JSON list of C-alpha atoms in Angstrom, two decimals:
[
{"chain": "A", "resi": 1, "resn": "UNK", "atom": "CA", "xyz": [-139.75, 6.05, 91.25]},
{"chain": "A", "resi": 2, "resn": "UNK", "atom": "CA", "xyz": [-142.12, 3.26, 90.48]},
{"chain": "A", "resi": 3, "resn": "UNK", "atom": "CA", "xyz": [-140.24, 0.40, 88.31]},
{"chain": "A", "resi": 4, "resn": "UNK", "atom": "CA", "xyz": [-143.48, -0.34, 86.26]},
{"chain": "A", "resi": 5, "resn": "UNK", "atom": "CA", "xyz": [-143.53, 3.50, 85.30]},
{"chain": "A", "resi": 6, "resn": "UNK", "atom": "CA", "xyz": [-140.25, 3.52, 84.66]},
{"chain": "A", "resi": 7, "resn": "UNK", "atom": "CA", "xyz": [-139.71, 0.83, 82.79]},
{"chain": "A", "resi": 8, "resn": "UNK", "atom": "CA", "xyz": [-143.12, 1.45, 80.84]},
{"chain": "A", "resi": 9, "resn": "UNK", "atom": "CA", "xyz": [-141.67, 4.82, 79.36]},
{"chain": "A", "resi": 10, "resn": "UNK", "atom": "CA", "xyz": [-138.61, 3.05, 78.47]},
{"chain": "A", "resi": 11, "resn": "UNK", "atom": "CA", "xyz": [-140.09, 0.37, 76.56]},
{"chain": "A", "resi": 12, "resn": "UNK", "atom": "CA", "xyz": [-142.34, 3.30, 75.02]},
{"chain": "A", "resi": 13, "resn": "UNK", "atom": "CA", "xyz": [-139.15, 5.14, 74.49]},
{"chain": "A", "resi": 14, "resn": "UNK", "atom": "CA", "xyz": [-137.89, 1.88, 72.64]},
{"chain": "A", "resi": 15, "resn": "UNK", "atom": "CA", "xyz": [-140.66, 1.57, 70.33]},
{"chain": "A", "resi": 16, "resn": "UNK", "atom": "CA", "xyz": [-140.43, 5.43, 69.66]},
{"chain": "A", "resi": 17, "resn": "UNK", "atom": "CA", "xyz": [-137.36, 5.48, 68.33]},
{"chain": "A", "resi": 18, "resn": "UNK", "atom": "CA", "xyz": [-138.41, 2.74, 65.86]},
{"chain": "A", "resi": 19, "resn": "UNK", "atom": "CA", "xyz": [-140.85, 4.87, 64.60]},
{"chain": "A", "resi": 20, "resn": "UNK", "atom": "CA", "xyz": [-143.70, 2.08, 65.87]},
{"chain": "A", "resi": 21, "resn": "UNK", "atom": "CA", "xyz": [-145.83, 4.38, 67.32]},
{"chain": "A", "resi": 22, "resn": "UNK", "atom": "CA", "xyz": [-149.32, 2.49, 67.97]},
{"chain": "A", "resi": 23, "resn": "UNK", "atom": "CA", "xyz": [-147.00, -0.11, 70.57]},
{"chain": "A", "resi": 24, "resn": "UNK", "atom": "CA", "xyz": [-145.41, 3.43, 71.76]},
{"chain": "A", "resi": 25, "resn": "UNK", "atom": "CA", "xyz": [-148.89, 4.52, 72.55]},
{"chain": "A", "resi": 26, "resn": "UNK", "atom": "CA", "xyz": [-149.48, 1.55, 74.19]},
{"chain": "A", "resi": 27, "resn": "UNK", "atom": "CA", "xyz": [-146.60, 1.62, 76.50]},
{"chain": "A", "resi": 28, "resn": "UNK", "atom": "CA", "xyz": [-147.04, 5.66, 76.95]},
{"chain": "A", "resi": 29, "resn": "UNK", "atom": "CA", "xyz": [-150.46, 5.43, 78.50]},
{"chain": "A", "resi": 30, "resn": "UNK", "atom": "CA", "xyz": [-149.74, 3.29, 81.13]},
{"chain": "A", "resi": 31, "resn": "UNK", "atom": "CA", "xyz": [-147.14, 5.36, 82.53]},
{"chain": "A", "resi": 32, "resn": "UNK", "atom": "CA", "xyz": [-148.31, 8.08, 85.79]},
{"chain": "A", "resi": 33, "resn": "UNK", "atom": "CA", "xyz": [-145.97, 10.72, 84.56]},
{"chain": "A", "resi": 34, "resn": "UNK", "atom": "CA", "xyz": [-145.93, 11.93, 88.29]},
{"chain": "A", "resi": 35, "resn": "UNK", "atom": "CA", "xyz": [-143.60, 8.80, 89.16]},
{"chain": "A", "resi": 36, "resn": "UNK", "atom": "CA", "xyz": [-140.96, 10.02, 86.87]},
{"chain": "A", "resi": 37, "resn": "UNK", "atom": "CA", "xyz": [-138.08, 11.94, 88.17]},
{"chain": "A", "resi": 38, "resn": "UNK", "atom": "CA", "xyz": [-136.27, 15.00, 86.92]},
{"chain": "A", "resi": 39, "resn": "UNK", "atom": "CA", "xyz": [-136.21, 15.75, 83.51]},
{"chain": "A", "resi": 40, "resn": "UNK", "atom": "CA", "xyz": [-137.67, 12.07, 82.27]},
{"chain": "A", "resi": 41, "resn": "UNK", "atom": "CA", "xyz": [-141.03, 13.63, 82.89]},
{"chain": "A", "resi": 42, "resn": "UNK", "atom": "CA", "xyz": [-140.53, 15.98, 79.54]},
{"chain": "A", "resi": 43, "resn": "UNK", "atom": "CA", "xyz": [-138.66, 13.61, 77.74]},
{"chain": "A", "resi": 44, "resn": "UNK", "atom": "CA", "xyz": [-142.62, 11.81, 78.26]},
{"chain": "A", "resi": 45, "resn": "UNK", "atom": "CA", "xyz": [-144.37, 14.19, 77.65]},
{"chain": "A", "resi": 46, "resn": "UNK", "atom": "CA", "xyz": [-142.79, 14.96, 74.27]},
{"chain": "A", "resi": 47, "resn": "UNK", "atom": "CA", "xyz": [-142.55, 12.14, 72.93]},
{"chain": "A", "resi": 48, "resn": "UNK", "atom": "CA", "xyz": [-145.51, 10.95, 73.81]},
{"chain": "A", "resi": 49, "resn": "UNK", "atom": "CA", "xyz": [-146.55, 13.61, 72.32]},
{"chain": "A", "resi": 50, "resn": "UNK", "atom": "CA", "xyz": [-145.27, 13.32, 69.34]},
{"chain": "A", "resi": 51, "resn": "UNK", "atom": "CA", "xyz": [-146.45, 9.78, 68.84]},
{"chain": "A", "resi": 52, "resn": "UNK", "atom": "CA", "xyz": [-150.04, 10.95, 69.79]},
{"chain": "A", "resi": 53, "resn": "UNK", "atom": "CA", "xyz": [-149.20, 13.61, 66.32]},
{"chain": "A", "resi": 54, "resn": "UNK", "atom": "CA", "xyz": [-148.04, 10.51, 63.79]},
{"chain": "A", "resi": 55, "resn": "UNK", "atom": "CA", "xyz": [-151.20, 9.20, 65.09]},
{"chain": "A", "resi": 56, "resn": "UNK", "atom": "CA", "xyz": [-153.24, 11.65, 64.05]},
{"chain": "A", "resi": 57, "resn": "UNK", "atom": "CA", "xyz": [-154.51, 11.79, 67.77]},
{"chain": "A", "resi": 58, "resn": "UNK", "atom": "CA", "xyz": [-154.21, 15.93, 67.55]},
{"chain": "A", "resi": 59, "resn": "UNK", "atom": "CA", "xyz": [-156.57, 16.69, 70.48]},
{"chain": "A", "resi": 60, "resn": "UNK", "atom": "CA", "xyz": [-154.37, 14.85, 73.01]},
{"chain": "A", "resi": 61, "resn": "UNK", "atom": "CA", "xyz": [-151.09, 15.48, 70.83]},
{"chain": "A", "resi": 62, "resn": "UNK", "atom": "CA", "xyz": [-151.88, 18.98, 71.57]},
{"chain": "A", "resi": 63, "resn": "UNK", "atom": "CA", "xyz": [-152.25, 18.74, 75.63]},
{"chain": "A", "resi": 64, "resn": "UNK", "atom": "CA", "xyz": [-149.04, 17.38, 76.03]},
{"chain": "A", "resi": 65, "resn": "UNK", "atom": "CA", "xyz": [-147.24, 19.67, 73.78]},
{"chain": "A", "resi": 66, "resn": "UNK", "atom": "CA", "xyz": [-149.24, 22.05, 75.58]},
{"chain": "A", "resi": 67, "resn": "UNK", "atom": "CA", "xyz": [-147.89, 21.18, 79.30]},
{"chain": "A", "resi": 68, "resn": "UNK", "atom": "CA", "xyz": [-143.96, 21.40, 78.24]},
{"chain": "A", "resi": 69, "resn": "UNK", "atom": "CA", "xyz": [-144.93, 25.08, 76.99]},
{"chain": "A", "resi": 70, "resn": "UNK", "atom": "CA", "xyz": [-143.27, 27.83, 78.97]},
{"chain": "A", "resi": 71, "resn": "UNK", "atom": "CA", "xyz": [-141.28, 24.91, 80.98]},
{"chain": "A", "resi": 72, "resn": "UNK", "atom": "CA", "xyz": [-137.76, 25.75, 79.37]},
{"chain": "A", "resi": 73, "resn": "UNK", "atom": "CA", "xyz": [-136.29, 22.73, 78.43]},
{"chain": "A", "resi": 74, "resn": "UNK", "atom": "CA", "xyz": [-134.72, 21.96, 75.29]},
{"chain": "A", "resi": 75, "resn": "UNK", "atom": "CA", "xyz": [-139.00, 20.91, 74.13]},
{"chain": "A", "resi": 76, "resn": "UNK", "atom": "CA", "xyz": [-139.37, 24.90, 73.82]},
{"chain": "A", "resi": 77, "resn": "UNK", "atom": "CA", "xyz": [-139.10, 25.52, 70.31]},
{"chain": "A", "resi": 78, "resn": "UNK", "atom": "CA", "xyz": [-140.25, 22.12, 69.28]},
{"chain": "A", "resi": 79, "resn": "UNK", "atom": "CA", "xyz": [-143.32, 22.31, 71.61]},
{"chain": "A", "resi": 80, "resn": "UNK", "atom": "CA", "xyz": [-144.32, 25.91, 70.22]},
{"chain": "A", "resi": 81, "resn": "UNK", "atom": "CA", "xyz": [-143.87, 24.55, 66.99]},
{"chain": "A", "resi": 82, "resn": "UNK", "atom": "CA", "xyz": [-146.15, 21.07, 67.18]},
{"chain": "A", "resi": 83, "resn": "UNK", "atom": "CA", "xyz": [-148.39, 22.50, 69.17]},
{"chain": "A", "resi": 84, "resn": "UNK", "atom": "CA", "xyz": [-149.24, 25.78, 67.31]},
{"chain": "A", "resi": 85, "resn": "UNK", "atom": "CA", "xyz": [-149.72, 22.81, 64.00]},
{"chain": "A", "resi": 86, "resn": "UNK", "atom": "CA", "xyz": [-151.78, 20.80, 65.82]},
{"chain": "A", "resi": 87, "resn": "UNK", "atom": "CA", "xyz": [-154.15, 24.10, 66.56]},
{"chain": "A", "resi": 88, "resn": "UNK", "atom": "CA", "xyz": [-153.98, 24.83, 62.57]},
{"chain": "A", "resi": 89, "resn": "UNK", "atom": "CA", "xyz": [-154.97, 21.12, 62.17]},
{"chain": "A", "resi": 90, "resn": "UNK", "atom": "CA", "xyz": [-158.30, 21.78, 64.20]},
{"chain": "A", "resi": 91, "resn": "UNK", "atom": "CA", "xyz": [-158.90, 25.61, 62.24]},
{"chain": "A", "resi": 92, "resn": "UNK", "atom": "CA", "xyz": [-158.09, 26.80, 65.58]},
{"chain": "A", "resi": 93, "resn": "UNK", "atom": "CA", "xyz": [-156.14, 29.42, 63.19]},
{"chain": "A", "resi": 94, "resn": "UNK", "atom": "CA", "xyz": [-155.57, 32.39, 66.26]},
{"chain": "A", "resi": 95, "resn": "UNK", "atom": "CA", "xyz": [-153.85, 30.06, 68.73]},
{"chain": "A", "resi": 96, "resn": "UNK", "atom": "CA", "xyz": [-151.97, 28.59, 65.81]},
{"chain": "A", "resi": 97, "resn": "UNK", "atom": "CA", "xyz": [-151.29, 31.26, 64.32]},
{"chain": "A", "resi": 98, "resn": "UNK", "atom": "CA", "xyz": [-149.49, 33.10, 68.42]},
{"chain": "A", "resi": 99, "resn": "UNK", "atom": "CA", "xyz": [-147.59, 29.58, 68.27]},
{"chain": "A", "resi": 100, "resn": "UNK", "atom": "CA", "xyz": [-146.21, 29.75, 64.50]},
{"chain": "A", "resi": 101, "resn": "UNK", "atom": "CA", "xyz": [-145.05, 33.44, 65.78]},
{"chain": "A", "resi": 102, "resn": "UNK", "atom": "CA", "xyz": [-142.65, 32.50, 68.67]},
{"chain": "A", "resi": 103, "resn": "UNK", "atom": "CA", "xyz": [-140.75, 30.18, 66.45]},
{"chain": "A", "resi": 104, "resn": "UNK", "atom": "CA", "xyz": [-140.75, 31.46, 62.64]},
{"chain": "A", "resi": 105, "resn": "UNK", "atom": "CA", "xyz": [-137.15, 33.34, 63.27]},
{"chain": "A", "resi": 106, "resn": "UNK", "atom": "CA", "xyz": [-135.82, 30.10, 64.83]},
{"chain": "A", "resi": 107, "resn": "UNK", "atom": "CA", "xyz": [-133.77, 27.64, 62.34]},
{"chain": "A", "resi": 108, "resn": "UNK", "atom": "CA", "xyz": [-134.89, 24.07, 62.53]},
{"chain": "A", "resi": 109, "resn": "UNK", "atom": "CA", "xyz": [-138.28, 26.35, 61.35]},
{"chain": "A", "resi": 110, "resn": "UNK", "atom": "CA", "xyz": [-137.98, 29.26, 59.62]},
{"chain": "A", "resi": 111, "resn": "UNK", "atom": "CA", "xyz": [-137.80, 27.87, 55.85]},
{"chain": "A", "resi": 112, "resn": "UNK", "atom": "CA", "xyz": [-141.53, 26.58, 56.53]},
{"chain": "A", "resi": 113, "resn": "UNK", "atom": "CA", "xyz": [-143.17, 28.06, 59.32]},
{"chain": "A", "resi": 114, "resn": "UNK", "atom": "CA", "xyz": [-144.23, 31.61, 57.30]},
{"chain": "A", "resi": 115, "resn": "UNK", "atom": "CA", "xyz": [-146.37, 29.78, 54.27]},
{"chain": "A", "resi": 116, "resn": "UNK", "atom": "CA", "xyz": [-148.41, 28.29, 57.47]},
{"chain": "A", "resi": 117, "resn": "UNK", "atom": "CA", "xyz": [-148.65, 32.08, 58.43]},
{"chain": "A", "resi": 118, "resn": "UNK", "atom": "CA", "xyz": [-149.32, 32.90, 55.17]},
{"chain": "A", "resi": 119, "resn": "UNK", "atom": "CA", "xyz": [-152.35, 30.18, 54.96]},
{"chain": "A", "resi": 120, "resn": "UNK", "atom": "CA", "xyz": [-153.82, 31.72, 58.49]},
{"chain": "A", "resi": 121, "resn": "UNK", "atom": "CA", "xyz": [-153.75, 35.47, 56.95]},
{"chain": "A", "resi": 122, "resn": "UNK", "atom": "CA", "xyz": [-155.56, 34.31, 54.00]},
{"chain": "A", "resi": 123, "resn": "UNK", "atom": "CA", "xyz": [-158.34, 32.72, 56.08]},
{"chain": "A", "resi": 124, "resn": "UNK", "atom": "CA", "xyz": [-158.51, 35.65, 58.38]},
{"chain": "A", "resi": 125, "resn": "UNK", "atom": "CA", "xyz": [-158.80, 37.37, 55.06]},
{"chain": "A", "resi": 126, "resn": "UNK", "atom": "CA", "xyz": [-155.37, 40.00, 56.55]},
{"chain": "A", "resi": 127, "resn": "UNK", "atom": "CA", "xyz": [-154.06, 40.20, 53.42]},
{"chain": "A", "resi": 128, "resn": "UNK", "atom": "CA", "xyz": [-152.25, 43.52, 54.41]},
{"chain": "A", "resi": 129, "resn": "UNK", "atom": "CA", "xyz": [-150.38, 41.14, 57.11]},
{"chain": "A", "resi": 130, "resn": "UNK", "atom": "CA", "xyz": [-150.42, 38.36, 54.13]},
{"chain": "A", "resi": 131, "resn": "UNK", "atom": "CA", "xyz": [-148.77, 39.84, 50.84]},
{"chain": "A", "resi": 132, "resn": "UNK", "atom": "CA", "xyz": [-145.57, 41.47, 52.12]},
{"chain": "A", "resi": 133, "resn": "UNK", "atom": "CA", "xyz": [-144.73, 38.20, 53.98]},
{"chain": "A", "resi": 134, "resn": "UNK", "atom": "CA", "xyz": [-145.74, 35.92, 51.28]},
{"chain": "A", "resi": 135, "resn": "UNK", "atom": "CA", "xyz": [-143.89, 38.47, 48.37]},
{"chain": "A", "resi": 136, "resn": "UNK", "atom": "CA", "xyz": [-140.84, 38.25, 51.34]},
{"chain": "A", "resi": 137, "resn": "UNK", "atom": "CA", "xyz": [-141.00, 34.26, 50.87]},
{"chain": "A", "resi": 138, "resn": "UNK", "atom": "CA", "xyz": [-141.00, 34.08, 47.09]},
{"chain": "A", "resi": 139, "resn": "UNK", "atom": "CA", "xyz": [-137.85, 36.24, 47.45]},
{"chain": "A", "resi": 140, "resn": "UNK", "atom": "CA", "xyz": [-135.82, 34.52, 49.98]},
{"chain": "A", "resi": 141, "resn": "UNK", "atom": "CA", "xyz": [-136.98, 30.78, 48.80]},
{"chain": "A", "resi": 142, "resn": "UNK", "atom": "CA", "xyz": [-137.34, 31.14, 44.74]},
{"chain": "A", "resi": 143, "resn": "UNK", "atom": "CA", "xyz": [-137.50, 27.45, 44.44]},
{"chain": "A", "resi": 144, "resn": "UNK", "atom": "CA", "xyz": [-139.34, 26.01, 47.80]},
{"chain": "A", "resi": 145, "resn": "UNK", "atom": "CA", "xyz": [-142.14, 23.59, 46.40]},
{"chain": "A", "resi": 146, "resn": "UNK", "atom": "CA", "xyz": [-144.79, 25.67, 48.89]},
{"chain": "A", "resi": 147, "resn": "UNK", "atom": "CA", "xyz": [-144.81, 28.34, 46.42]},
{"chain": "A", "resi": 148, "resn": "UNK", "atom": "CA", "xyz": [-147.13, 26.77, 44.20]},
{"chain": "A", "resi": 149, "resn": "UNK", "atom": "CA", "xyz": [-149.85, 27.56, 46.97]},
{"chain": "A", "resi": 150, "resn": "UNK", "atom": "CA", "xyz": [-148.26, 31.50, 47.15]},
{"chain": "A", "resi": 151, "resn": "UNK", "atom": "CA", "xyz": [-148.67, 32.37, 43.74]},
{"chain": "A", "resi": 152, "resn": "UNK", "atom": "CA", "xyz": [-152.29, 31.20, 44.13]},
{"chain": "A", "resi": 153, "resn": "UNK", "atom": "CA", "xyz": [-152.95, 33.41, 46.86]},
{"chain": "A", "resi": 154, "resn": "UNK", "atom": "CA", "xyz": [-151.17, 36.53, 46.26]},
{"chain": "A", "resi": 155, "resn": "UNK", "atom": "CA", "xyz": [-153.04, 36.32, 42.80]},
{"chain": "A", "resi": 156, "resn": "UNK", "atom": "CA", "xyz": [-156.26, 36.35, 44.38]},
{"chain": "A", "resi": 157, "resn": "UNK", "atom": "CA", "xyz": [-155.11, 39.61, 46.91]},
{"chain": "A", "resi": 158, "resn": "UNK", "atom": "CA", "xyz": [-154.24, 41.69, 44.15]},
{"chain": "A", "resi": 159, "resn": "UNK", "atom": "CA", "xyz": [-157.39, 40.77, 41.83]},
{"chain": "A", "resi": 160, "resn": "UNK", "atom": "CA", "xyz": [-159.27, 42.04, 45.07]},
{"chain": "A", "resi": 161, "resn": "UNK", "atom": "CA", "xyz": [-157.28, 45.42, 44.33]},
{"chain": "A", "resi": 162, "resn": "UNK", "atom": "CA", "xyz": [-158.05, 45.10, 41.12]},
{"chain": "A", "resi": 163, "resn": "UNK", "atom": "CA", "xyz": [-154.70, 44.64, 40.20]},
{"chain": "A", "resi": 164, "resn": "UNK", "atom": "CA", "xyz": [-154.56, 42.79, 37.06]},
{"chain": "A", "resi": 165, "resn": "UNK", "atom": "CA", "xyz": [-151.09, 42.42, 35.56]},
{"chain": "A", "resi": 166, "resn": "UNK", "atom": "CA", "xyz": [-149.99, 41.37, 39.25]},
{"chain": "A", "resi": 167, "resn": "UNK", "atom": "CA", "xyz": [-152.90, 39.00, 39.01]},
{"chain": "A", "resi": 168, "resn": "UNK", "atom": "CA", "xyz": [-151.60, 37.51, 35.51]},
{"chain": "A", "resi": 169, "resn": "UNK", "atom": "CA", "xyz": [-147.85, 37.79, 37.01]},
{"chain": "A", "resi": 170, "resn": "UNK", "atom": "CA", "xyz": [-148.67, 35.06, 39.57]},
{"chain": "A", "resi": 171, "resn": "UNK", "atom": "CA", "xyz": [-151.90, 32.89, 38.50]},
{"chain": "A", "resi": 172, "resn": "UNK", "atom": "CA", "xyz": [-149.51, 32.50, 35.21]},
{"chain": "A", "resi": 173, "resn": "UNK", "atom": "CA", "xyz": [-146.90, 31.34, 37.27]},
{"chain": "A", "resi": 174, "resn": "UNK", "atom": "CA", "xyz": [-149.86, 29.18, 39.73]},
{"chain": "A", "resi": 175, "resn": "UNK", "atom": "CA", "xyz": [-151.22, 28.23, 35.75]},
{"chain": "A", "resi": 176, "resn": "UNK", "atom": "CA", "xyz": [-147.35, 26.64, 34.87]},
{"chain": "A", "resi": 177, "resn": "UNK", "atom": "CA", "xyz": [-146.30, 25.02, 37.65]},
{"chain": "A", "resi": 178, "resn": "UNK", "atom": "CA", "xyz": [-149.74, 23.45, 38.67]},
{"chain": "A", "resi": 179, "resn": "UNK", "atom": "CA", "xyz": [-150.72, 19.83, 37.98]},
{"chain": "A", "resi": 180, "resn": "UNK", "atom": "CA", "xyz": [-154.09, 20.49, 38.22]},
{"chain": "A", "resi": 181, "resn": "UNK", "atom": "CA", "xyz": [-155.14, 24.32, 37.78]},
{"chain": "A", "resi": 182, "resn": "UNK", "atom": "CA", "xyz": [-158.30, 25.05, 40.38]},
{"chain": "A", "resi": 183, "resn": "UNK", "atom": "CA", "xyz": [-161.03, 26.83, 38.37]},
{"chain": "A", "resi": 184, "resn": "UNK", "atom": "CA", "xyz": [-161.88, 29.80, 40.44]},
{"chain": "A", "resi": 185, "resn": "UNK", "atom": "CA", "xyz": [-158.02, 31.11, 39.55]},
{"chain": "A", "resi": 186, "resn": "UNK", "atom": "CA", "xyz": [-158.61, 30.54, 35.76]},
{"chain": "A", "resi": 187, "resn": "UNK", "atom": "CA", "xyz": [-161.33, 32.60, 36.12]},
{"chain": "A", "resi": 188, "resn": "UNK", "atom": "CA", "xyz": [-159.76, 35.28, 37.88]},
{"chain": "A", "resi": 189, "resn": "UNK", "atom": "CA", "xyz": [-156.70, 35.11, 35.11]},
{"chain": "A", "resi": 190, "resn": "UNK", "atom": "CA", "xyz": [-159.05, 35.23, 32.41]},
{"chain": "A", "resi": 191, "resn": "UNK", "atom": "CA", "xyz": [-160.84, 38.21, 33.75]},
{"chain": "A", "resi": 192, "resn": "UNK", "atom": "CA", "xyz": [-157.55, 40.07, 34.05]},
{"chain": "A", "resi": 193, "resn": "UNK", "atom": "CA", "xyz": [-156.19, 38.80, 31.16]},
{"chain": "A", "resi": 194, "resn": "UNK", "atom": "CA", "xyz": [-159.85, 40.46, 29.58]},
{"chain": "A", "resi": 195, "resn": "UNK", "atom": "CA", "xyz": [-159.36, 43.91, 31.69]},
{"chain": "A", "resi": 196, "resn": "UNK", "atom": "CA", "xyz": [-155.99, 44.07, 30.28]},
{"chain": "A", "resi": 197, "resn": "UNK", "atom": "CA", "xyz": [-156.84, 43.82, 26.80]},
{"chain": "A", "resi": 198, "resn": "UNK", "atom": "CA", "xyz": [-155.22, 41.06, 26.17]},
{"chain": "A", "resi": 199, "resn": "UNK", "atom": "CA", "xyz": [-158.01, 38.76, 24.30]},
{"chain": "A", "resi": 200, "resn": "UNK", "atom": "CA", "xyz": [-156.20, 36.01, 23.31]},
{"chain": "A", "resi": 201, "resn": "UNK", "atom": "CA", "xyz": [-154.88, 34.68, 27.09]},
{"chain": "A", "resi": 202, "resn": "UNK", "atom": "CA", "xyz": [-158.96, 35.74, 28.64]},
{"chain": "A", "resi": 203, "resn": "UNK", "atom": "CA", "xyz": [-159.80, 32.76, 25.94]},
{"chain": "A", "resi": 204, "resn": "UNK", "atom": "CA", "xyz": [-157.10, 30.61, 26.63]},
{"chain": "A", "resi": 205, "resn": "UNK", "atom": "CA", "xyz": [-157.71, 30.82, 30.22]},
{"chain": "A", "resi": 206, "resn": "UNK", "atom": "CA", "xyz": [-161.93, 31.42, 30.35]},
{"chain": "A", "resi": 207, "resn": "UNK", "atom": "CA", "xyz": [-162.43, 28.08, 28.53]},
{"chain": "A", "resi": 208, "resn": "UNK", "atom": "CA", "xyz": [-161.42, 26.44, 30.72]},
{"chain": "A", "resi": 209, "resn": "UNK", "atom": "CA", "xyz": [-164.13, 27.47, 33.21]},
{"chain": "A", "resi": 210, "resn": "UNK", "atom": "CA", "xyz": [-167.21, 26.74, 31.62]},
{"chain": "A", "resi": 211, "resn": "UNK", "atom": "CA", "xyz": [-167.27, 23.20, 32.88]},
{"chain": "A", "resi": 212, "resn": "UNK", "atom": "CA", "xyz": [-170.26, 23.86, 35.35]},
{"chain": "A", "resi": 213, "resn": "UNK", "atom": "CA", "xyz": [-173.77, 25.38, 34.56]},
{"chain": "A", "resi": 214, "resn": "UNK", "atom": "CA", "xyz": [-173.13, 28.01, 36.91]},
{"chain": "A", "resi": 215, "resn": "UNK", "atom": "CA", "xyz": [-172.78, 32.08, 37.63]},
{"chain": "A", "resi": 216, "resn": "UNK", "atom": "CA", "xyz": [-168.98, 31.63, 37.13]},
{"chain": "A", "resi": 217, "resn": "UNK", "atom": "CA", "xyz": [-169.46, 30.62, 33.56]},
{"chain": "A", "resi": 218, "resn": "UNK", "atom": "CA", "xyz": [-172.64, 32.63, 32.61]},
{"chain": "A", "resi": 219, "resn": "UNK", "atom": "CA", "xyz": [-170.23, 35.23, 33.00]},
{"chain": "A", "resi": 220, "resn": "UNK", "atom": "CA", "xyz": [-166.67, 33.56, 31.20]},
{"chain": "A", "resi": 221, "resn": "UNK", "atom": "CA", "xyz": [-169.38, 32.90, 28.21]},
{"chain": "A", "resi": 222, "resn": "UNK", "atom": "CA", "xyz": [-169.89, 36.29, 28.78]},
{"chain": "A", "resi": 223, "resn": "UNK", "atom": "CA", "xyz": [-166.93, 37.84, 28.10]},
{"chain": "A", "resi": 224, "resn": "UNK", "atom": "CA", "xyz": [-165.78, 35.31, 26.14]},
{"chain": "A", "resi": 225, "resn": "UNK", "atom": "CA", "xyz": [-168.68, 36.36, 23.79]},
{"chain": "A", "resi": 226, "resn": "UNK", "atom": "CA", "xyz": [-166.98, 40.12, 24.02]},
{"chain": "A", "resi": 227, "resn": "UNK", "atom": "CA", "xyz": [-163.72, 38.94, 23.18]}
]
């Protein structure tokens, strides 16, 4: 084993562990990962991994991740796990979405690995795949502070079924918790609200989308004019 490589990855290792990870960088990428023996070679390549993540450096955070994939070594799970978000950073959603899979039953992830499912259904527009997973989540974690971002999205599935008291039931619940309500789901509430008779709420919640000259208020004036 080369010293120099060696003691590179240790004074890499070093900075790691302080959490400095631009001089663990530094120290990382002088090291030929070839010169290290045994196991130290994945003990490199995740954490130089992971310092390439905190980085923001996702492109090569993700090769590394990458090569201790399918290696088993105690990296597995981890591995799966970064690289599969580092693919979801990128809106590579398919190849995140076969990493999130292998590891959303394991427990260091399971409490947070589904809602990043749940975000690749809704861009793949599966929402067959999405609601019973999401409804599963708002079940087994009532008060997880991701569920802000479910109750957005499972309103929108079941206005696209025209399902409007399941709309109200979670864009009201989106509408309390929110700090800043997004306008396309006040719209939606306020056209269920509207298709469920109830006048007064399609007001309360159809004012507040005629902020922008626009087809999405032509039509809140519109039924707000109806109401």
């Amino acid at each position: 084993t080369s010293f120099y490589d060696q003691t590179a990855f240790m004074l890499g290792t070093l900075t790691y562990e302080q959490r400095n990870f631009k001089e663990a960088k530094l120290w990382f990428a002088k090291v030929n990962e070839s010169k290290l023996l045994g196991n130290a070679r994945y003990d490199y390549e995740f954490r130089y991994a992971y310092t390439l993540l905190q980085l923001k450096d996702y492109s090569n955070s993700r090769y590394y991740f990458g090569k201790l994939i399918g290696q088993h070594t105690k990296y597995e799970s981890a591995a799966n796990y970064y690289y599969a978000y580092t693919e979801y950073t990128q809106k590579h959603y398919e190849k995140a979405l076969a990493g999130f899979l292998k590891v959303k039953d394991d427990p260091e992830y399971k409490d947070f690995v589904p809602y990043y499912i749940v975000q690749i259904y809704y861009q793949q527009k599966k929402y067959d795949e999405l609601m019973p997973l999401a409804e599963d989540l708002l079940k087994k974690n009532p008060n997880n502070e991701n569920n802000l971002e479910i109750y957005r999205i499972l309103g929108e599935c079941y206005y696209q079924r025209k399902d409007y008291q399941k709309t109200i039931e979670y864009l009201s619940k989106y509408q309390a918790k929110a700090s800043k309500v997004v306008r396309n789901e006040m719209y939606l509430l306020g056209i269920s609200y509207y298709n469920e008779g109830d006048c007064d709420n399609a007001v309360k919640s159809l004012s507040k989308t005629t902020t922008e000259d626009d087809e999405m208020s032509q039509n809140a004036f519109l039924h707000l004019g109806i109401c």
